[in-house]
Amino acid sequence: MTWLARNWHRVLVHGAGIAALAWLGAVYVFALAPLPDRYVMLHSGTWGLVFLTATLACTPLRRWVFPRAIQVRRALGLYAFAFICIHVAVYAVAENGLDANLIVRDLDERRAMLIGFAGWL
């Protein structure tokens, strides 16, 4: 059996993660969207949640359907963390210019943002 036949699930996860990162990078660098900062902020958060959900789904998948799903859990978690870090960085730098007063005001006004920030920490 070849390496690719045994590890197709790893290739799939890394391919999806790298492709999504490359697309967000291209949108930001080449301004492929009308508001690239906003596009990257919104979509990096979405991709972060998708990868986080996939990470959490690995254990039930391993138990019931696909025993080797556990082998990609770490990669999925790292991609989720990378996307969420990009999300926080774009929010803090591009949206608020690293102004601590604006960030603290947003955390005070939006409870969901406070919960997300606490989870990120």
PDB file of C-alpha atoms in Angstrom:
ATOM      1  CA  MET A   1       0.000   0.000   0.000  1.00  0.00           C
ATOM      2  CA  THR A   2       1.407   3.403  -0.902  1.00  0.00           C
ATOM      3  CA  TRP A   3       1.877   6.258   1.518  1.00  0.00           C
ATOM      4  CA  LEU A   4      -0.885   8.317  -0.095  1.00  0.00           C
ATOM      5  CA  ALA A   5      -3.389   5.480   0.156  1.00  0.00           C
ATOM      6  CA  ARG A   6      -2.691   5.157   3.894  1.00  0.00           C
ATOM      7  CA  ASN A   7      -2.609   8.885   4.667  1.00  0.00           C
ATOM      8  CA  TRP A   8      -5.178  10.461   2.348  1.00  0.00           C
ATOM      9  CA  HIS A   9      -7.018  11.971   5.323  1.00  0.00           C
ATOM     10  CA  ARG A  10      -3.903  13.882   6.402  1.00  0.00           C
ATOM     11  CA  VAL A  11      -3.347  15.183   2.885  1.00  0.00           C
ATOM     12  CA  LEU A  12      -6.984  16.283   2.743  1.00  0.00           C
ATOM     13  CA  VAL A  13      -6.782  18.202   6.028  1.00  0.00           C
ATOM     14  CA  HIS A  14      -3.499  19.928   5.199  1.00  0.00           C
ATOM     15  CA  GLY A  15      -4.681  20.687   1.673  1.00  0.00           C
ATOM     16  CA  ALA A  16      -7.859  22.322   2.964  1.00  0.00           C
ATOM     17  CA  GLY A  17      -6.009  24.322   5.606  1.00  0.00           C
ATOM     18  CA  ILE A  18      -3.254  25.545   3.316  1.00  0.00           C
ATOM     19  CA  ALA A  19      -5.697  26.345   0.501  1.00  0.00           C
ATOM     20  CA  ALA A  20      -7.871  28.427   2.833  1.00  0.00           C
ATOM     21  CA  LEU A  21      -4.838  30.257   4.222  1.00  0.00           C
ATOM     22  CA  ALA A  22      -3.538  30.907   0.710  1.00  0.00           C
ATOM     23  CA  TRP A  23      -6.912  32.236  -0.427  1.00  0.00           C
ATOM     24  CA  LEU A  24      -7.175  34.637   2.525  1.00  0.00           C
ATOM     25  CA  GLY A  25      -3.604  35.771   1.911  1.00  0.00           C
ATOM     26  CA  ALA A  26      -4.313  36.386  -1.782  1.00  0.00           C
ATOM     27  CA  VAL A  27      -7.480  38.331  -0.979  1.00  0.00           C
ATOM     28  CA  TYR A  28      -5.568  40.507   1.467  1.00  0.00           C
ATOM     29  CA  VAL A  29      -2.414  41.077  -0.604  1.00  0.00           C
ATOM     30  CA  PHE A  30      -4.031  41.541  -4.012  1.00  0.00           C
ATOM     31  CA  ALA A  31      -7.245  43.235  -2.770  1.00  0.00           C
ATOM     32  CA  LEU A  32      -9.527  40.712  -4.475  1.00  0.00           C
ATOM     33  CA  ALA A  33     -12.501  41.857  -2.373  1.00  0.00           C
ATOM     34  CA  PRO A  34     -13.964  45.363  -2.075  1.00  0.00           C
ATOM     35  CA  LEU A  35     -12.938  45.571   1.608  1.00  0.00           C
ATOM     36  CA  PRO A  36     -10.080  43.081   2.018  1.00  0.00           C
ATOM     37  CA  ASP A  37      -9.572  43.724   5.744  1.00  0.00           C
ATOM     38  CA  ARG A  38     -13.219  43.063   6.495  1.00  0.00           C
ATOM     39  CA  TYR A  39     -13.332  40.034   4.183  1.00  0.00           C
ATOM     40  CA  VAL A  40     -10.286  38.451   5.829  1.00  0.00           C
ATOM     41  CA  MET A  41     -11.585  39.182   9.321  1.00  0.00           C
ATOM     42  CA  LEU A  42     -15.000  37.638   8.683  1.00  0.00           C
ATOM     43  CA  HIS A  43     -13.798  34.625   6.715  1.00  0.00           C
ATOM     44  CA  SER A  44     -10.877  33.801   9.002  1.00  0.00           C
ATOM     45  CA  GLY A  45     -13.323  33.639  11.899  1.00  0.00           C
ATOM     46  CA  THR A  46     -15.616  31.389   9.902  1.00  0.00           C
ATOM     47  CA  TRP A  47     -12.788  29.077   8.881  1.00  0.00           C
ATOM     48  CA  GLY A  48     -11.554  29.025  12.477  1.00  0.00           C
ATOM     49  CA  LEU A  49     -14.965  27.831  13.659  1.00  0.00           C
ATOM     50  CA  VAL A  50     -15.152  25.243  10.868  1.00  0.00           C
ATOM     51  CA  PHE A  51     -11.773  23.792  11.818  1.00  0.00           C
ATOM     52  CA  LEU A  52     -12.606  23.936  15.538  1.00  0.00           C
ATOM     53  CA  THR A  53     -15.837  22.025  14.914  1.00  0.00           C
ATOM     54  CA  ALA A  54     -13.974  19.465  12.821  1.00  0.00           C
ATOM     55  CA  THR A  55     -11.425  19.110  15.627  1.00  0.00           C
ATOM     56  CA  LEU A  56     -14.138  18.420  18.169  1.00  0.00           C
ATOM     57  CA  ALA A  57     -15.848  15.968  15.813  1.00  0.00           C
ATOM     58  CA  CYS A  58     -12.766  13.733  15.580  1.00  0.00           C
ATOM     59  CA  THR A  59     -13.479  11.752  18.740  1.00  0.00           C
ATOM     60  CA  PRO A  60     -17.075  10.735  17.855  1.00  0.00           C
ATOM     61  CA  LEU A  61     -15.954   9.966  14.307  1.00  0.00           C
ATOM     62  CA  ARG A  62     -13.177   7.771  15.653  1.00  0.00           C
ATOM     63  CA  ARG A  63     -15.563   5.848  17.860  1.00  0.00           C
ATOM     64  CA  TRP A  64     -18.374   5.301  15.389  1.00  0.00           C
ATOM     65  CA  VAL A  65     -17.214   5.621  11.793  1.00  0.00           C
ATOM     66  CA  PHE A  66     -13.553   6.219  10.995  1.00  0.00           C
ATOM     67  CA  PRO A  67     -10.961   5.008  13.528  1.00  0.00           C
ATOM     68  CA  ARG A  68      -8.100   6.990  11.944  1.00  0.00           C
ATOM     69  CA  ALA A  69      -9.892  10.342  12.330  1.00  0.00           C
ATOM     70  CA  ILE A  70      -7.981  10.897  15.547  1.00  0.00           C
ATOM     71  CA  GLN A  71      -4.736  11.175  13.533  1.00  0.00           C
ATOM     72  CA  VAL A  72      -5.768  14.541  12.088  1.00  0.00           C
ATOM     73  CA  ARG A  73      -7.133  16.114  15.269  1.00  0.00           C
ATOM     74  CA  ARG A  74      -3.921  17.989  16.096  1.00  0.00           C
ATOM     75  CA  ALA A  75      -3.590  19.413  12.581  1.00  0.00           C
ATOM     76  CA  LEU A  76      -7.224  20.524  12.599  1.00  0.00           C
ATOM     77  CA  GLY A  77      -6.755  22.186  15.977  1.00  0.00           C
ATOM     78  CA  LEU A  78      -3.637  24.010  14.848  1.00  0.00           C
ATOM     79  CA  TYR A  79      -5.372  25.289  11.721  1.00  0.00           C
ATOM     80  CA  ALA A  80      -8.302  26.438  13.866  1.00  0.00           C
ATOM     81  CA  PHE A  81      -5.923  28.296  16.168  1.00  0.00           C
ATOM     82  CA  ALA A  82      -4.096  29.864  13.207  1.00  0.00           C
ATOM     83  CA  PHE A  83      -7.322  31.143  11.675  1.00  0.00           C
ATOM     84  CA  ILE A  84      -8.558  32.529  14.982  1.00  0.00           C
ATOM     85  CA  CYS A  85      -5.201  34.271  15.533  1.00  0.00           C
ATOM     86  CA  ILE A  86      -5.508  35.834  12.081  1.00  0.00           C
ATOM     87  CA  HIS A  87      -9.055  36.874  12.953  1.00  0.00           C
ATOM     88  CA  VAL A  88      -7.954  38.553  16.199  1.00  0.00           C
ATOM     89  CA  ALA A  89      -4.917  40.187  14.568  1.00  0.00           C
ATOM     90  CA  VAL A  90      -6.927  41.689  11.699  1.00  0.00           C
ATOM     91  CA  TYR A  91      -9.568  42.905  14.141  1.00  0.00           C
ATOM     92  CA  ALA A  92      -7.017  44.498  16.478  1.00  0.00           C
ATOM     93  CA  VAL A  93      -4.720  45.997  13.825  1.00  0.00           C
ATOM     94  CA  ALA A  94      -6.842  46.749  10.751  1.00  0.00           C
ATOM     95  CA  GLU A  95     -10.175  47.523  12.402  1.00  0.00           C
ATOM     96  CA  ASN A  96      -8.990  49.288  15.562  1.00  0.00           C
ATOM     97  CA  GLY A  97      -5.395  50.309  14.880  1.00  0.00           C
ATOM     98  CA  LEU A  98      -4.273  48.604  18.114  1.00  0.00           C
ATOM     99  CA  ASP A  99      -6.209  51.196  20.135  1.00  0.00           C
ATOM    100  CA  ALA A 100      -6.759  49.502  23.497  1.00  0.00           C
ATOM    101  CA  ASN A 101      -9.656  51.822  24.386  1.00  0.00           C
ATOM    102  CA  LEU A 102     -11.639  50.797  21.300  1.00  0.00           C
ATOM    103  CA  ILE A 103     -10.967  47.105  21.886  1.00  0.00           C
ATOM    104  CA  VAL A 104     -11.974  47.274  25.561  1.00  0.00           C
ATOM    105  CA  ARG A 105     -15.127  49.236  24.628  1.00  0.00           C
ATOM    106  CA  ASP A 106     -16.054  46.562  22.077  1.00  0.00           C
ATOM    107  CA  LEU A 107     -15.450  43.817  24.641  1.00  0.00           C
ATOM    108  CA  ASP A 108     -17.708  45.649  27.080  1.00  0.00           C
ATOM    109  CA  GLU A 109     -20.503  46.229  24.548  1.00  0.00           C
ATOM    110  CA  ARG A 110     -20.534  42.778  22.933  1.00  0.00           C
ATOM    111  CA  ARG A 111     -20.727  39.830  25.312  1.00  0.00           C
ATOM    112  CA  ALA A 112     -20.164  37.273  22.545  1.00  0.00           C
ATOM    113  CA  MET A 113     -16.910  39.011  21.698  1.00  0.00           C
ATOM    114  CA  LEU A 114     -15.846  38.855  25.341  1.00  0.00           C
ATOM    115  CA  ILE A 115     -16.558  35.110  25.434  1.00  0.00           C
ATOM    116  CA  GLY A 116     -14.643  34.546  22.187  1.00  0.00           C
ATOM    117  CA  PHE A 117     -11.687  36.561  23.452  1.00  0.00           C
ATOM    118  CA  ALA A 118     -11.638  34.622  26.715  1.00  0.00           C
ATOM    119  CA  GLY A 119     -11.711  31.360  24.744  1.00  0.00           C
ATOM    120  CA  TRP A 120      -8.859  32.535  22.570  1.00  0.00           C
ATOM    121  CA  LEU A 121      -6.756  33.408  25.639  1.00  0.00           C
TER     122      LEU A 121
END
